[in-house]
Amino acid sequence: MYLNSVFLSPDRIQRLQEIASTSIGPLIEGAIKFTIPLAVITFIIGLVIAIFTALARISSSKILRGIARVYVSIIRGTPLLVQLFIIFYGLPTMGIVIDPFPSAVIGFSLNVGAYASEIIRAAILSIPKGQWEAAYSIGMNYSQALRKIILPQAARVSVPPLSNSFIGLVKDTSLAATILVAETFRRAQEIASMNYEFLFVYSMAALVYWVICFILSIIQGRIEVRLDRFVGKSGGLS
Amino acid sequence: MITIQGLKKSFGPLEVINNVDLEIAAGKVVVIIGPSGSGKSTLLRCLNVLETPNGGSISIDGQQLDFNQPVSKKAIGAFRRLTGMVFQSYNLFPHLTAKGNVTEGLTTVKGVSKKEAGETAEQLLAKVGLADHKEKYPHQLSGGQEQRVAIARALAMDPKVMLFDEPTSALDPELVNEVLRVMKDLAQEGMTMAVVTHEMRFAREVADEVIFIDGGVIVERGAPAQIFTNPQHERTKKFLSLLQ
């Protein structure tokens, strides 16, 4: 019985073709309407949080450093799934009801913010001290030096690890299925629960994620080439 | 132009600058020499507050910073605009072209229009002999060219005083002269300059005064002819003899 279902009889091939053609639409729709927007929106919000968190962590203020450290520690020290459940299923008991998609945006943004802040912090610290000094010596203040001199260089350093984070985020968005966001994986669950073709339908969902991530890694390569124009020396002793 | 009074700087328990008084008149070139660890670079870096002194005061072009009291960041920023700094390791901005390095301060700090800043940058790059290299990135330039861009970058801010912190020490020997030539031109134009260097020939030819520093104090100062041919202090004699 079990083996029978593995061997592909002509009937079965036809059935799978039908399932493929009827389910690919909803899967791609889930990706376009939810998976990709969720990843893009949360990555942008997360990056903004990350930059401020990184700056707080390297600031001279003990209070700012403390707040940033606690935030990063809590987010990194607890499972993303648990965080999403707290926001979506937990907060309503306090009277705070948030729709599935905004809940996911909040949860994922906080997550990206914490992880990416470490990447950005390391990238900022990797820029030689002489770059700060040169910026100060032509009269720049801290924020001018940061925006014009340090962050552009730090951006180059952080593109590969941030791309990794983004690709990881695209896959993590499948967790939003558990808080009722109708994204790719939730669509797959709904389809499979009707036709019981778990292996086939989930594999199709996996394929959708893989295609997205494959395209992203190509974009990453392009960005790196573009930013590579000034690479060769980092401005330290040469 | 520059008046330093009772300047003190220590790193933890280590006293690097110990009660230094110094005056540099407008248009003069002062070369600061001394053994490594003597405090000569620190003295220079105190002049644009890259190191914050622990005491004493510095005044440049009539503006004074008194380090016996807390000094605001704003005051430090305004004070820094009086000086231009050239570093041993150039510290060009690697993500900007030669021209971009020169215009950045003008547009960001002085709020000059892009077009005007570009014109100033091209003039200054021509002045340091790099008109043909303005679109190159630092990694495409030789060390001597990089350092000349760095000089142009500092000049763009129209400083009252130029500070040079061992500007040729990181250069291959054959590239040293092109940088020294630019510095000589500047001196001849009447720029007030404080130069920390090991280039004794430059000191002899260009300096109005040579200052020998050791152990965070000015041991001896005088005209280059006097310091190099007839040093008065044992420590100066010993240092100069080691250079021969």
XYZ file of C-alpha atoms in Angstrom:
482
model
C 0.000 0.000 0.000
C 2.754 2.426 1.044
C 5.024 1.348 -1.794
C 2.162 1.627 -4.286
C 1.890 5.301 -3.594
C 5.577 5.803 -4.378
C 5.490 4.214 -7.809
C 4.085 6.591 -10.315
C 1.285 4.988 -12.309
C -0.072 6.953 -15.282
C -3.189 7.745 -13.237
C -1.138 9.142 -10.448
C 1.004 11.257 -12.740
C -2.125 12.755 -14.159
C -3.499 13.462 -10.695
C -0.256 15.167 -9.623
C -0.252 17.257 -12.793
C -3.753 18.411 -11.949
C -2.763 19.259 -8.403
C 0.327 21.085 -9.634
C -1.637 23.205 -12.076
C -4.379 24.066 -9.589
C -2.110 24.746 -6.620
C 0.795 26.636 -8.172
C -1.457 29.691 -8.590
C -2.387 30.002 -4.901
C 1.208 29.298 -3.848
C 2.632 32.042 -6.048
C -0.170 34.350 -5.007
C 0.781 33.705 -1.378
C 4.381 34.550 -2.214
C 3.548 37.742 -4.087
C 0.865 38.978 -1.717
C 2.452 37.993 1.582
C 5.853 36.255 1.645
C 7.742 38.844 -0.410
C 6.010 41.965 0.978
C 6.418 40.658 4.515
C 10.131 40.029 3.955
C 10.759 43.370 2.236
C 8.773 45.514 4.682
C 10.218 43.870 7.769
C 13.743 44.008 6.389
C 13.510 47.755 5.787
C 11.990 48.446 9.218
C 14.423 45.987 10.778
C 17.426 47.728 9.195
C 16.348 51.082 10.590
C 15.988 49.507 14.047
C 19.340 47.781 13.540
C 21.226 50.973 12.670
C 19.916 52.774 15.742
C 20.552 49.741 17.936
C 24.107 49.431 16.621
C 24.740 53.138 17.266
C 23.294 52.797 20.754
C 25.570 49.838 21.444
C 28.704 51.781 20.494
C 27.589 55.073 22.040
C 29.218 56.563 25.108
C 25.925 56.566 27.005
C 25.620 53.723 29.493
C 21.819 53.888 29.417
C 21.590 53.608 25.623
C 24.115 50.764 25.618
C 22.126 48.990 28.324
C 18.773 49.308 26.558
C 20.236 48.082 23.275
C 21.940 45.144 24.939
C 18.766 44.029 26.741
C 16.745 44.290 23.511
C 19.242 42.236 21.524
C 19.559 39.708 24.323
C 15.793 39.158 24.631
C 15.191 38.825 20.894
C 18.156 36.565 20.287
C 17.507 34.537 23.402
C 13.902 33.597 22.659
C 12.429 31.632 19.751
C 10.902 33.631 16.925
C 7.853 31.367 16.994
C 7.281 32.175 20.656
C 7.641 35.907 19.960
C 5.038 35.698 17.191
C 2.642 33.811 19.481
C 3.090 36.398 22.240
C 2.241 39.208 19.841
C -0.680 37.538 18.073
C -2.212 35.244 20.696
C -0.820 36.761 23.886
C -1.390 40.491 23.564
C -5.183 40.166 22.955
C -5.556 38.979 26.575
C -4.360 42.485 27.522
C -6.871 43.978 25.107
C -4.302 44.608 22.392
C -5.577 42.929 19.230
C -3.404 43.132 16.145
C -4.258 41.615 12.755
C -2.138 38.709 11.465
C -0.070 40.650 8.915
C 0.812 43.618 11.178
C 1.606 41.136 13.957
C 4.014 39.368 11.659
C 5.577 42.691 10.598
C 6.153 43.648 14.249
C 7.587 40.262 15.189
C 9.901 39.889 12.218
C 11.062 43.541 12.309
C 12.103 43.246 15.941
C 13.903 40.052 15.050
C 15.761 41.453 12.045
C 16.582 44.578 14.054
C 18.341 42.604 16.762
C 20.326 40.282 14.511
C 21.267 42.899 11.909
C 22.360 45.342 14.611
C 25.217 43.003 15.444
C 26.241 42.881 11.778
C 26.116 46.666 11.455
C 27.916 47.196 14.740
C 30.748 44.926 13.625
C 30.885 46.662 10.240
C 31.116 50.121 11.817
C 33.842 48.945 14.185
C 35.766 47.451 11.254
C 36.279 50.889 9.678
C 39.741 52.177 10.676
C 39.872 54.888 13.324
C 41.790 57.064 10.869
C 38.603 57.489 8.837
C 36.830 59.078 11.816
C 39.867 61.256 12.475
C 40.099 62.386 8.867
C 36.392 63.250 8.904
C 36.759 65.191 12.166
C 39.870 66.927 10.847
C 37.900 68.497 8.005
C 35.394 69.811 10.526
C 32.689 67.144 10.444
C 30.713 66.370 13.575
C 29.784 62.859 14.713
C 26.626 62.500 12.643
C 28.203 63.946 9.489
C 31.200 61.642 9.819
C 28.878 58.714 10.403
C 26.545 59.405 7.470
C 29.065 60.545 4.895
C 32.188 58.577 5.708
C 31.616 55.618 8.013
C 28.225 54.157 7.037
C 28.935 54.075 3.272
C 32.037 52.023 3.981
C 30.311 49.911 6.612
C 27.528 49.207 4.095
C 30.015 47.569 1.755
C 31.325 45.353 4.538
C 27.865 44.332 5.670
C 26.277 43.454 2.315
C 27.186 39.731 2.404
C 26.050 39.072 5.989
C 22.929 41.240 5.558
C 22.054 39.349 2.372
C 22.305 36.180 4.393
C 19.927 37.652 6.943
C 17.483 38.647 4.238
C 17.479 35.197 2.673
C 17.017 33.718 6.138
C 14.137 36.127 6.702
C 12.363 35.073 3.487
C 12.345 31.502 4.756
C 11.428 32.476 8.307
C 8.289 34.211 7.035
C 6.811 30.711 6.710
C 6.386 30.870 10.498
C 3.731 33.536 9.858
C 1.535 30.626 8.740
C 1.053 29.853 12.423
C -0.504 33.256 13.055
C -2.896 32.948 10.140
C -1.057 34.993 7.512
C -2.086 33.483 4.163
C 1.471 33.282 2.865
C 3.028 30.555 0.718
C 3.387 27.871 3.344
C -0.095 28.372 4.799
C -1.533 28.045 1.285
C 0.398 24.781 0.959
C -0.994 23.522 4.252
C -4.541 24.332 3.138
C -4.106 22.609 -0.234
C -2.452 19.527 1.258
C -5.135 19.168 3.907
C -7.660 18.729 1.116
C -5.834 16.355 -1.230
C -3.453 14.649 1.243
C -0.519 14.976 -1.198
C 1.767 16.304 1.550
C 5.078 15.426 -0.048
C 4.158 16.874 -3.403
C 2.486 20.073 -2.237
C 5.090 20.922 0.392
C 7.813 20.278 -2.172
C 6.120 22.749 -4.470
C 6.095 25.291 -1.648
C 9.793 24.608 -1.056
C 10.432 25.219 -4.742
C 8.723 28.629 -4.542
C 10.981 29.643 -1.633
C 14.046 28.345 -3.416
C 13.300 30.342 -6.559
C 12.871 33.538 -4.529
C 16.132 32.970 -2.659
C 17.964 32.093 -5.862
C 16.899 35.401 -7.419
C 17.956 37.196 -4.236
C 21.439 35.720 -4.330
C 21.828 36.956 -7.914
C 20.786 40.455 -6.793
C 23.265 40.222 -3.926
C 26.069 39.510 -6.384
C 25.140 42.555 -8.453
C 25.095 44.842 -5.416
C 28.510 43.572 -4.332
C 29.998 44.255 -7.751
C 28.553 47.767 -7.688
C 29.966 48.502 -4.259
C 33.303 46.907 -5.109
C 34.441 49.892 -7.108
C 36.374 51.369 -4.219
C 37.662 48.180 -2.709
C 41.390 47.599 -2.697
C 42.476 49.533 0.311
C 40.493 50.248 3.410
C 42.241 53.469 4.309
C 44.481 52.161 7.040
C 48.269 52.022 6.952
C 49.243 50.938 3.523
C 48.955 82.578 15.081
C 49.241 79.676 17.550
C 49.778 80.085 21.268
C 50.045 77.025 23.490
C 50.178 77.510 27.233
C 50.800 74.918 29.915
C 49.558 72.100 27.709
C 49.213 68.723 29.414
C 48.159 65.357 28.057
C 48.385 62.006 29.731
C 47.199 58.554 28.748
C 46.331 57.031 32.104
C 49.392 57.364 34.306
C 51.638 58.129 31.325
C 52.373 61.842 30.901
C 52.862 62.374 27.192
C 52.813 66.177 27.059
C 54.127 67.839 30.148
C 53.427 71.540 30.515
C 54.354 72.680 27.027
C 54.393 76.354 26.065
C 54.847 77.253 22.431
C 54.186 80.110 20.056
C 54.095 79.903 16.301
C 53.889 83.187 14.410
C 51.736 83.581 11.310
C 53.382 82.369 8.110
C 56.075 80.414 9.918
C 56.991 76.790 9.398
C 57.835 74.912 12.554
C 59.284 71.444 12.338
C 58.906 69.241 15.383
C 61.459 66.471 15.800
C 62.101 63.950 18.522
C 62.488 60.252 19.236
C 59.493 57.958 18.889
C 57.228 58.161 21.908
C 58.495 61.655 22.697
C 55.021 63.188 22.382
C 55.535 65.067 19.131
C 52.584 63.511 17.308
C 50.409 63.892 20.395
C 51.274 67.590 20.561
C 50.206 68.002 16.948
C 46.998 66.024 17.516
C 46.192 68.226 20.504
C 46.260 71.243 18.190
C 43.119 70.019 16.414
C 41.791 68.221 19.469
C 41.966 64.727 18.018
C 43.485 64.211 21.447
C 41.789 66.193 24.194
C 44.422 67.773 26.432
C 44.050 67.352 30.184
C 45.023 70.919 30.910
C 46.399 74.134 29.512
C 45.110 76.204 26.644
C 45.556 76.540 22.919
C 44.684 79.567 20.907
C 44.707 79.706 17.133
C 43.993 82.880 15.167
C 42.495 84.540 18.208
C 40.190 81.653 19.149
C 41.046 80.037 22.429
C 40.195 76.672 23.962
C 40.874 76.388 27.676
C 41.245 72.752 28.660
C 41.287 73.488 32.368
C 37.500 73.619 31.988
C 35.148 71.241 30.207
C 35.072 72.059 26.492
C 31.881 71.653 24.451
C 31.778 69.522 21.315
C 30.581 72.532 19.378
C 33.582 74.581 20.424
C 35.889 71.739 19.422
C 34.190 71.509 16.025
C 34.609 75.221 15.370
C 38.205 75.077 16.570
C 39.027 72.182 14.247
C 37.992 74.239 11.260
C 40.985 76.501 11.893
C 43.408 73.716 11.100
C 43.976 71.249 8.305
C 45.534 67.889 9.142
C 47.627 65.575 6.997
C 48.109 62.089 8.411
C 50.938 59.607 8.115
C 48.593 57.012 6.630
C 46.777 59.556 4.378
C 43.334 58.390 5.611
C 41.678 59.225 2.318
C 38.025 58.231 2.093
C 38.224 55.040 -0.012
C 34.625 55.236 -1.234
C 35.138 58.654 -2.826
C 37.198 59.730 -5.833
C 40.137 62.111 -5.427
C 37.763 64.939 -6.300
C 35.094 63.581 -3.965
C 37.607 63.507 -1.127
C 38.290 67.192 -1.639
C 34.679 68.311 -2.118
C 33.195 66.307 0.772
C 34.153 68.787 3.499
C 33.060 71.746 1.405
C 29.588 70.411 0.689
C 28.919 68.669 3.996
C 30.552 71.020 6.479
C 30.557 74.379 4.726
C 27.352 73.912 2.739
C 29.034 74.981 -0.502
C 27.150 74.043 -3.686
C 28.319 70.926 -5.511
C 29.359 72.915 -8.542
C 31.383 75.455 -6.620
C 33.007 72.740 -4.507
C 33.911 70.874 -7.681
C 35.642 73.931 -9.093
C 37.594 74.469 -5.880
C 38.570 70.802 -5.838
C 39.833 70.906 -9.402
C 41.940 73.974 -8.673
C 43.442 72.370 -5.578
C 44.092 69.053 -7.302
C 45.831 70.951 -10.105
C 47.877 72.767 -7.481
C 49.151 69.468 -6.046
C 49.795 68.166 -9.574
C 46.878 65.737 -9.799
C 44.543 67.402 -12.275
C 44.575 64.257 -14.418
C 43.715 61.950 -11.534
C 40.626 63.621 -10.124
C 38.219 60.814 -11.033
C 40.408 58.047 -9.583
C 39.666 56.254 -6.352
C 42.350 56.200 -3.653
C 43.268 52.563 -4.327
C 44.125 53.532 -7.891
C 46.686 56.106 -6.736
C 50.262 55.756 -5.499
C 51.074 56.650 -1.902
C 52.576 59.969 -2.952
C 49.506 60.808 -4.990
C 47.222 59.797 -2.129
C 49.082 62.047 0.258
C 48.860 64.961 -2.165
C 45.090 64.423 -2.420
C 45.030 64.463 1.382
C 46.828 67.821 1.355
C 44.319 69.175 -1.170
C 41.469 67.849 0.988
C 42.814 69.723 4.013
C 43.456 72.917 2.029
C 39.912 72.906 0.684
C 38.615 73.881 4.101
C 40.738 77.027 3.949
C 42.550 76.434 7.250
C 44.631 79.050 9.051
C 47.220 76.435 9.969
C 48.296 73.187 8.335
C 49.354 70.306 10.560
C 51.474 67.518 9.094
C 51.884 64.335 11.135
C 54.834 62.442 9.617
C 53.419 62.979 6.126
C 56.152 61.057 4.306
C 56.889 58.266 6.776
C 54.633 55.714 5.072
C 55.911 56.506 1.592
C 58.364 54.639 -0.583
C 61.578 56.700 -0.777
C 61.118 57.695 -4.417
C 57.681 59.162 -3.620
C 58.797 61.342 -0.724
C 59.968 64.288 -2.790
C 56.722 64.888 -4.649
C 54.981 65.385 -1.302
C 57.761 67.545 0.146
C 57.663 69.724 -2.956
C 53.980 70.453 -2.416
C 54.713 71.282 1.228
C 57.537 73.616 0.215
C 55.237 75.433 -2.190
C 52.741 75.874 0.602
C 55.398 77.264 2.916
C 56.500 79.722 0.261
C 52.928 80.913 -0.151
C 53.005 81.909 3.494
C 50.953 79.074 5.056
C 51.523 78.630 8.767
C 52.661 75.048 9.217
C 53.504 72.669 12.047
C 55.274 69.593 10.726
C 56.252 66.450 12.589
C 58.796 64.718 10.407
C 62.022 62.755 10.179
C 62.999 64.521 6.950
C 65.919 66.551 8.238
C 66.707 67.990 4.832
C 63.210 69.394 4.625
C 63.609 70.822 8.129
C 66.887 72.456 7.188
C 65.590 73.934 3.946
C 62.076 74.968 4.838
C 61.690 75.372 8.598
C 61.838 78.741 10.282
C 62.229 76.997 13.571
C 63.017 73.466 14.722
C 61.679 72.166 17.993
C 63.189 69.128 19.653
C 60.814 67.297 21.968
C 61.687 64.469 24.318
C 59.767 63.047 27.242
C 56.818 65.354 26.630
C 58.787 68.580 27.048
C 60.438 70.974 24.611
C 64.112 70.302 25.172
C 65.477 72.762 22.668
C 64.287 75.078 19.968
C 65.925 77.368 17.481
C 66.700 78.074 13.868
C 67.485 74.903 11.898
C 71.105 75.949 11.350
C 71.591 76.276 15.075
C 69.836 73.047 16.067
C 71.505 70.918 13.437
C 75.027 72.316 13.620
C 75.290 73.465 17.195
C 72.790 71.708 19.468
C 73.066 72.761 23.100
C 71.504 69.838 24.929
C 72.936 66.377 25.344
C 69.636 64.748 24.386
C 69.425 66.768 21.182
C 73.018 65.875 20.300
C 72.363 62.204 20.951
C 69.164 62.160 18.891
C 70.768 63.955 15.944
C 73.832 61.733 16.041
C 71.596 58.677 15.792
C 70.119 60.079 12.584
C 73.452 60.482 10.821
